[in-house]
PDB file of C-alpha atoms and ligand atoms in Angstrom:
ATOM      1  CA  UNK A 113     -48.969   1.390 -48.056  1.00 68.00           C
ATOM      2  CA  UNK A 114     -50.710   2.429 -51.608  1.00 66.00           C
ATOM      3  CA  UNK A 115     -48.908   4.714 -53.620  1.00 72.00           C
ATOM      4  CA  UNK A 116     -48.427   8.163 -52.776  1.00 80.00           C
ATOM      5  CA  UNK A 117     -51.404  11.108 -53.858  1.00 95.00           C
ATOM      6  CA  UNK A 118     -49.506  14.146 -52.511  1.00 98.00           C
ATOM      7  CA  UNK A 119     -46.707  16.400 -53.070  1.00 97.00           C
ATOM      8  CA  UNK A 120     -44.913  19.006 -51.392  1.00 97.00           C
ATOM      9  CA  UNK A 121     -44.980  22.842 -52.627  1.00 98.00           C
ATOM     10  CA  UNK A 122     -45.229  26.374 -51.465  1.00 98.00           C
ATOM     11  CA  UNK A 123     -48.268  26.678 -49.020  1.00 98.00           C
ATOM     12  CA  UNK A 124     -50.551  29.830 -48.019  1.00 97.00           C
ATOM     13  CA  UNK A 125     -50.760  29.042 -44.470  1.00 97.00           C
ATOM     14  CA  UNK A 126     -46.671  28.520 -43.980  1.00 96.00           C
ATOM     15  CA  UNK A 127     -42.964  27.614 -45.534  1.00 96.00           C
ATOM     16  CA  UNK A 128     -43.763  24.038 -47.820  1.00 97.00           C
ATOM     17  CA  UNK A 129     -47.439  21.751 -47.390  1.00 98.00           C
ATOM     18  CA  UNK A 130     -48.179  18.871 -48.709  1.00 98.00           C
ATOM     19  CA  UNK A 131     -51.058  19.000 -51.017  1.00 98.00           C
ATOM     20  CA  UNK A 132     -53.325  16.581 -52.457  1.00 98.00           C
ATOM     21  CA  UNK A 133     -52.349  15.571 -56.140  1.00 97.00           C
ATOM     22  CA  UNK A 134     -55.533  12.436 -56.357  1.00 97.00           C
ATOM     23  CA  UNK A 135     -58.804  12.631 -54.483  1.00 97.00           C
ATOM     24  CA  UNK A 136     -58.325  10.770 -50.989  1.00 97.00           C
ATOM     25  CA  UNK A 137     -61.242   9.179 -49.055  1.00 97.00           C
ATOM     26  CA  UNK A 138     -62.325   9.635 -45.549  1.00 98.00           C
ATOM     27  CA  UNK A 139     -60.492   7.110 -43.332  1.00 97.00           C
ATOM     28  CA  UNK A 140     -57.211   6.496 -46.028  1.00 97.00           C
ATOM     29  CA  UNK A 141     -53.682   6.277 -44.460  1.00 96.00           C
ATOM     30  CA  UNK A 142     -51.729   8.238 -46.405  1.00 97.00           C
ATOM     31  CA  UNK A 143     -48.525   8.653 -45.498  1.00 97.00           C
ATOM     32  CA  UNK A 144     -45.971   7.405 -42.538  1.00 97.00           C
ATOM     33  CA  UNK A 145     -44.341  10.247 -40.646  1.00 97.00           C
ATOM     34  CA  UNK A 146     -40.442   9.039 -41.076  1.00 96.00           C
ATOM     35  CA  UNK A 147     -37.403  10.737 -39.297  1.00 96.00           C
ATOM     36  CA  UNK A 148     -34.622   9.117 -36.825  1.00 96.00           C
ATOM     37  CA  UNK A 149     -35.613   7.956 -33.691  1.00 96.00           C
ATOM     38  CA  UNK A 150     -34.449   9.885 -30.864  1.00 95.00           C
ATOM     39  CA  UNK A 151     -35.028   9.621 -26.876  1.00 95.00           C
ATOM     40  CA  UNK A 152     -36.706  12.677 -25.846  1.00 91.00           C
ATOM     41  CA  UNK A 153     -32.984  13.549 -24.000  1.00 93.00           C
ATOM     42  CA  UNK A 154     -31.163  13.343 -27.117  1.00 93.00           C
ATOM     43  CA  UNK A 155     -33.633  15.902 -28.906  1.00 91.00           C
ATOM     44  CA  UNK A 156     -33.282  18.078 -25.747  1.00 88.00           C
ATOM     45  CA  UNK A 157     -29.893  18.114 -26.005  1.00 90.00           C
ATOM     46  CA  UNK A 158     -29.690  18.446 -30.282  1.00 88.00           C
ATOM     47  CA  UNK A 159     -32.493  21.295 -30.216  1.00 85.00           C
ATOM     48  CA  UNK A 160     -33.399  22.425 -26.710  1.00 74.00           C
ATOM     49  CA  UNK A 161     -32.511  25.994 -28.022  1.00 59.00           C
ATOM     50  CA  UNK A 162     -33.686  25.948 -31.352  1.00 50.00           C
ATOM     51  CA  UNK A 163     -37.342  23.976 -30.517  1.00 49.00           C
ATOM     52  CA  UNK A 164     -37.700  27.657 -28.578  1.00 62.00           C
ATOM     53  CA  UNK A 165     -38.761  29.540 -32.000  1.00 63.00           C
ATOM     54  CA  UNK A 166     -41.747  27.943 -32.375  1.00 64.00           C
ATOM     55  CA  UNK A 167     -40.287  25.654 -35.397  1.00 71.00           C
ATOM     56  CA  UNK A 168     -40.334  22.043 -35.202  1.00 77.00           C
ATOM     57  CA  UNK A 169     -39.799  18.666 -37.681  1.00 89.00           C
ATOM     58  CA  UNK A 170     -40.256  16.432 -34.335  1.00 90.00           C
ATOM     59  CA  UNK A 171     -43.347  14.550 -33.759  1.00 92.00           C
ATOM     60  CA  UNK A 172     -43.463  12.931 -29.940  1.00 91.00           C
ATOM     61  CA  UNK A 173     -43.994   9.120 -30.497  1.00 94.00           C
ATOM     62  CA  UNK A 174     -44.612   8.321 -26.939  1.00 94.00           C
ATOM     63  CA  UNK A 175     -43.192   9.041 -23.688  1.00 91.00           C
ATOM     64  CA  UNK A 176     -39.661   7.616 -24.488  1.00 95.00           C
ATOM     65  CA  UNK A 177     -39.073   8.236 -28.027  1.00 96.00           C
ATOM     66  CA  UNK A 178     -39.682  11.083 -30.880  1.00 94.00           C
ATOM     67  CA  UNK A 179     -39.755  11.288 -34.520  1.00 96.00           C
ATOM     68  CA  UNK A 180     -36.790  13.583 -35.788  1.00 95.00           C
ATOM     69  CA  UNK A 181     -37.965  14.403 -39.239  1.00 95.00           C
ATOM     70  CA  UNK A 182     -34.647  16.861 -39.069  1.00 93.00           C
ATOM     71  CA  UNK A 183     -32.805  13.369 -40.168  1.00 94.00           C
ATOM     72  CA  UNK A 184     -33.348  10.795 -42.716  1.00 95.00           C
ATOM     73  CA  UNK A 185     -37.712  12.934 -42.529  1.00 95.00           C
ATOM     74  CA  UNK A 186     -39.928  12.033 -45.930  1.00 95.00           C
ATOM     75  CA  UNK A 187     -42.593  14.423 -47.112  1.00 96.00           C
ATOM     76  CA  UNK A 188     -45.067  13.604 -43.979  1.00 97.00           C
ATOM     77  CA  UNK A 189     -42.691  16.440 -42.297  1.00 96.00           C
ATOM     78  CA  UNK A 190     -43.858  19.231 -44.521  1.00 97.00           C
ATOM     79  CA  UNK A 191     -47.866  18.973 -43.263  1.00 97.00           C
ATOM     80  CA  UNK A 192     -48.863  22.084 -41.917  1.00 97.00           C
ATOM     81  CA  UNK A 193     -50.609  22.585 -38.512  1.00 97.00           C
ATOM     82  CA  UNK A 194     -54.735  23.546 -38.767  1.00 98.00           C
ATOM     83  CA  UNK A 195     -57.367  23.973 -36.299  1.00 98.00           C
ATOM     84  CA  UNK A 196     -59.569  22.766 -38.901  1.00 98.00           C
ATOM     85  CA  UNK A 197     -57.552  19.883 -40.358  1.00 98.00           C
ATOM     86  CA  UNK A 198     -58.736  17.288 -42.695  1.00 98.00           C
ATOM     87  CA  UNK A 199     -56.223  14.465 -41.689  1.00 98.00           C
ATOM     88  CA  UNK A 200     -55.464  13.436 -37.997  1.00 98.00           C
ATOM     89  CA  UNK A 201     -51.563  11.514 -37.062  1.00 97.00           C
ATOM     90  CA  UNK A 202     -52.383   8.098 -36.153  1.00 97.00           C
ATOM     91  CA  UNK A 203     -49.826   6.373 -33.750  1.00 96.00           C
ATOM     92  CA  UNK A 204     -49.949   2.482 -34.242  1.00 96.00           C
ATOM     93  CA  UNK A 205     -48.315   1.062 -30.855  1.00 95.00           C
ATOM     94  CA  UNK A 206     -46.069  -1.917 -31.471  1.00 95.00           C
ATOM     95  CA  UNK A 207     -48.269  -5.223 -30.511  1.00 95.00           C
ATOM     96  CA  UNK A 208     -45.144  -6.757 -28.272  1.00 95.00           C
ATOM     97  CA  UNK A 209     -44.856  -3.456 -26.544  1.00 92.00           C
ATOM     98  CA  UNK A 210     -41.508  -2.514 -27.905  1.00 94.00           C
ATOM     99  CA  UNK A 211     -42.116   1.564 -27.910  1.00 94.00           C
ATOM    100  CA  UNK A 212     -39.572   1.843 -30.564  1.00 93.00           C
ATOM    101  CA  UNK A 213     -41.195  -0.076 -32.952  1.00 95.00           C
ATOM    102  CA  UNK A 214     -44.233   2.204 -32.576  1.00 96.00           C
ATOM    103  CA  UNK A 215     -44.653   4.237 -35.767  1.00 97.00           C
ATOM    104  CA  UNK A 216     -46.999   7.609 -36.716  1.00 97.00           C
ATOM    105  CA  UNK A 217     -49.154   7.871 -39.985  1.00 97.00           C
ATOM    106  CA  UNK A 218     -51.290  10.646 -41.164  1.00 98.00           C
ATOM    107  CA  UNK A 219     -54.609   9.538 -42.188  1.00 98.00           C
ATOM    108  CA  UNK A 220     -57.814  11.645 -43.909  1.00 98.00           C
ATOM    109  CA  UNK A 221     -60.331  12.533 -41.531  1.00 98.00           C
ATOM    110  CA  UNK A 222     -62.716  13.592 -44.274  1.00 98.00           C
ATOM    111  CA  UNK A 223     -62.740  13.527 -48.202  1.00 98.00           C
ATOM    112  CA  UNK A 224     -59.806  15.189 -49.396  1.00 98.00           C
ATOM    113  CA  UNK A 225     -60.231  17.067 -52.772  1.00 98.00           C
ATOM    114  CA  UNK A 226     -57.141  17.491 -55.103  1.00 98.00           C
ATOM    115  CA  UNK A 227     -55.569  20.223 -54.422  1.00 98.00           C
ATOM    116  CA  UNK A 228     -56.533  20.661 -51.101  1.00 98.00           C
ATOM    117  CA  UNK A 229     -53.321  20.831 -48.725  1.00 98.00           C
ATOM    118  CA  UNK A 230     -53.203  18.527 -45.701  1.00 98.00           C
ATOM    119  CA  UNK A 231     -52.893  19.352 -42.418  1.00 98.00           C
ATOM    120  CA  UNK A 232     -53.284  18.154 -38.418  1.00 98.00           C
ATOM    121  CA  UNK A 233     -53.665  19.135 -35.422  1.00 97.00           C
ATOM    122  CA  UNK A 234     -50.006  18.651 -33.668  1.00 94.00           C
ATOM    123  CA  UNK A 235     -51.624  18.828 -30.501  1.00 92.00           C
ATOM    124  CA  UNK A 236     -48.432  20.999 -28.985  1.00 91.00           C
ATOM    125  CA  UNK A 237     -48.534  21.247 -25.219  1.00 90.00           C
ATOM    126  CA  UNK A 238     -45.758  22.447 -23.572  1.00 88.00           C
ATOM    127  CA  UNK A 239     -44.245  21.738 -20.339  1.00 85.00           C
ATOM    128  CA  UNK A 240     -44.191  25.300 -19.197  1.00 88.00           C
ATOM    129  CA  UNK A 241     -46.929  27.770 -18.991  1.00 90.00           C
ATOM    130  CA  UNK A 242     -49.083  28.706 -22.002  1.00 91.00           C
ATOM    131  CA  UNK A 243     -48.817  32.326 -21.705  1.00 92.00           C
ATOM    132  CA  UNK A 244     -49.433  34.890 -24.342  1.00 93.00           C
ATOM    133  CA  UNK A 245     -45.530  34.989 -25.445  1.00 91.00           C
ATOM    134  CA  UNK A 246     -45.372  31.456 -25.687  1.00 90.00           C
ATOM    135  CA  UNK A 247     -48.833  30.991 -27.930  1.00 91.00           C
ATOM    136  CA  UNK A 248     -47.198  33.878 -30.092  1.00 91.00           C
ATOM    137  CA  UNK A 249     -44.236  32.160 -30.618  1.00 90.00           C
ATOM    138  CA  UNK A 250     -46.580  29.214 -31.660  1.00 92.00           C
ATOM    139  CA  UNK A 251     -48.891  31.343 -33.861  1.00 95.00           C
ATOM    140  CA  UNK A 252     -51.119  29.726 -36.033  1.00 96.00           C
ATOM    141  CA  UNK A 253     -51.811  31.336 -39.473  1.00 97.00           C
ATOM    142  CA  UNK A 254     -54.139  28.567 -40.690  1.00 97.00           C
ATOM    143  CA  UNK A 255     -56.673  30.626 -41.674  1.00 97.00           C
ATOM    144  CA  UNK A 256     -59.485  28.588 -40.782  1.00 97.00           C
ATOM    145  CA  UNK A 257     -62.781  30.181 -39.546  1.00 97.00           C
ATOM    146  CA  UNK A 258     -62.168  28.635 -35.987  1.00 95.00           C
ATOM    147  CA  UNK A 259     -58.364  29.200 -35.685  1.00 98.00           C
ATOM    148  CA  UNK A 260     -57.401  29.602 -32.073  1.00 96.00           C
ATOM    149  CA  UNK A 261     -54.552  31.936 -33.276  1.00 96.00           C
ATOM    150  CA  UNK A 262     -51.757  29.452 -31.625  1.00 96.00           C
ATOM    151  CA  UNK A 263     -50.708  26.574 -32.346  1.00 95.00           C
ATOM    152  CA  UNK A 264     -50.595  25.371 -28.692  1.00 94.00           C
ATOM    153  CA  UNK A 265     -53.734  23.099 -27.841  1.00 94.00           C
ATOM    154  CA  UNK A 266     -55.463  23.740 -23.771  1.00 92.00           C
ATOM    155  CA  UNK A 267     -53.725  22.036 -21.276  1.00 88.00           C
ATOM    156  CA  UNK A 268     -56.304  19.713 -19.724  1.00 79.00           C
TER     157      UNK A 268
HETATM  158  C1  SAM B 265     -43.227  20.198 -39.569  1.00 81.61           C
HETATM  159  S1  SAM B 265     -42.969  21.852 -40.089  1.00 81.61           S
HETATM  160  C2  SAM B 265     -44.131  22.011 -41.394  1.00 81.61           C
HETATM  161  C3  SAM B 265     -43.500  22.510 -42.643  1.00 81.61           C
HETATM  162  C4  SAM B 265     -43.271  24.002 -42.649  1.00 81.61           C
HETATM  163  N1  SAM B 265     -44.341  24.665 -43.369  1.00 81.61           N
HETATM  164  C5  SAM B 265     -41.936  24.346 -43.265  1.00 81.61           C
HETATM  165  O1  SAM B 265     -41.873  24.817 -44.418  1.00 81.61           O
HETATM  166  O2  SAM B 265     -40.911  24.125 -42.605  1.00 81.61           O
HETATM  167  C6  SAM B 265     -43.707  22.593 -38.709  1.00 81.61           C
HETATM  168  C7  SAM B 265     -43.520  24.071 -38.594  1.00 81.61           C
HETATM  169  O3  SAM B 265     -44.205  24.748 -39.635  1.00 81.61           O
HETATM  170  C8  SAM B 265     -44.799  25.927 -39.125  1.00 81.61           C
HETATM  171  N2  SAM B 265     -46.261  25.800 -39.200  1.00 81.61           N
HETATM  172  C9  SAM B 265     -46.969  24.684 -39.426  1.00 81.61           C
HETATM  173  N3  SAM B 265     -48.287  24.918 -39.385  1.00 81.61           N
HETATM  174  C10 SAM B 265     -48.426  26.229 -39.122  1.00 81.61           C
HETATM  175  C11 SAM B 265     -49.556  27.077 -38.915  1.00 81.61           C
HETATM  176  N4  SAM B 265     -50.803  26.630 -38.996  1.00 81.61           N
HETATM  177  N5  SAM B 265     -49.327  28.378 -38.647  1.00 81.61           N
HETATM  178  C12 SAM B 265     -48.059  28.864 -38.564  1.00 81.61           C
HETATM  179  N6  SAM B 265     -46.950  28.123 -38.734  1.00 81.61           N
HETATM  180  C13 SAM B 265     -47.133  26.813 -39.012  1.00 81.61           C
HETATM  181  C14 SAM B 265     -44.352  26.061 -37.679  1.00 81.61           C
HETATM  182  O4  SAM B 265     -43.164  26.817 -37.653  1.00 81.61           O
HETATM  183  C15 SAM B 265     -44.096  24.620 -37.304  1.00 81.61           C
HETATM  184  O5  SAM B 265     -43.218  24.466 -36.226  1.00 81.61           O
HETATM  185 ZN1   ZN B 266     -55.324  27.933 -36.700  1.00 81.61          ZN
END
């Protein structure tokens, strides 16, 4: 992958971002989301209680494995959540079908200006029922003109 154009620091929307430090085009990969590979048991068991305040460094690979930025996560784990993001997470499936070699990259989904912070969607849907406690505990405070207020995306 090219060399890095971002950098975390304080953001306005929550905790650290990751901002743009070099113009980025439209379609660039920018940065692999890295943590320890966990089975989706072993993160029940680690965090079950603490994944409850609405405060997460895991990023669901697939249906066996997730991305526990908690351990051994780079910078990737400091991108805030938008409704109006400018940079999607890209999963690139393993070719031989071996889910644990499938891997997660953020990529621009428009022109990114420096300065501007990067976010995604995280696409959260829970298990249980979206109710109105559960999409406060998952409030979003991206500011964007379209922000749903939650982080939580329809169940479909
Ligand atoms: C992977 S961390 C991102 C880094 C985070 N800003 C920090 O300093 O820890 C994900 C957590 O950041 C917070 N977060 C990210 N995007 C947010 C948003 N749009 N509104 C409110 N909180 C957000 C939520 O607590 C979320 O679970
Ligand atoms: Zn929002």
């Amino acid at each position: 992958m090219p060399r890095k154009k971002i950098a975390a620091r304080l953001s306005p929307i929550h905790g650290n971002g990751v901002f743009a430090t070099e113009a980025i085009r439209k379609g660039e990969r920018i940065v692999r989301y890295k943590g320890k590979l966990r089975t989706h048991d072993e993160v029940d068991e680690a965090y079950g209680e603490i994944d409850e305040n609405g405060h997460t460094f895991l990023f669901t690979l697939n249906d066996e494995y997730v991305v526990d930025a908690n351990i051994d996560g780079g910078i990737a784990r400091w991108i805030n959540h938008s409704c109006k993001p400018n940079c999607e997470a890209v999963i690139e499936e393993n070719d031989k079908g071996k889910r644990h070699k499938d891997k997660v990259f953020i990529e621009a989904i428009r022109d990114i200006k420096p300065g501007e912070e990067l976010t995604y969607n995280y696409g959260i849907v829970l298990d249980e029922p979206h109710t109105a406690k559960a999409k406060k505990l998952w409030a979003c405070l991206c500011g964007s003109r379209n922000c749903t207020g939650t982080m939580l995306q329809p169940k479909r």
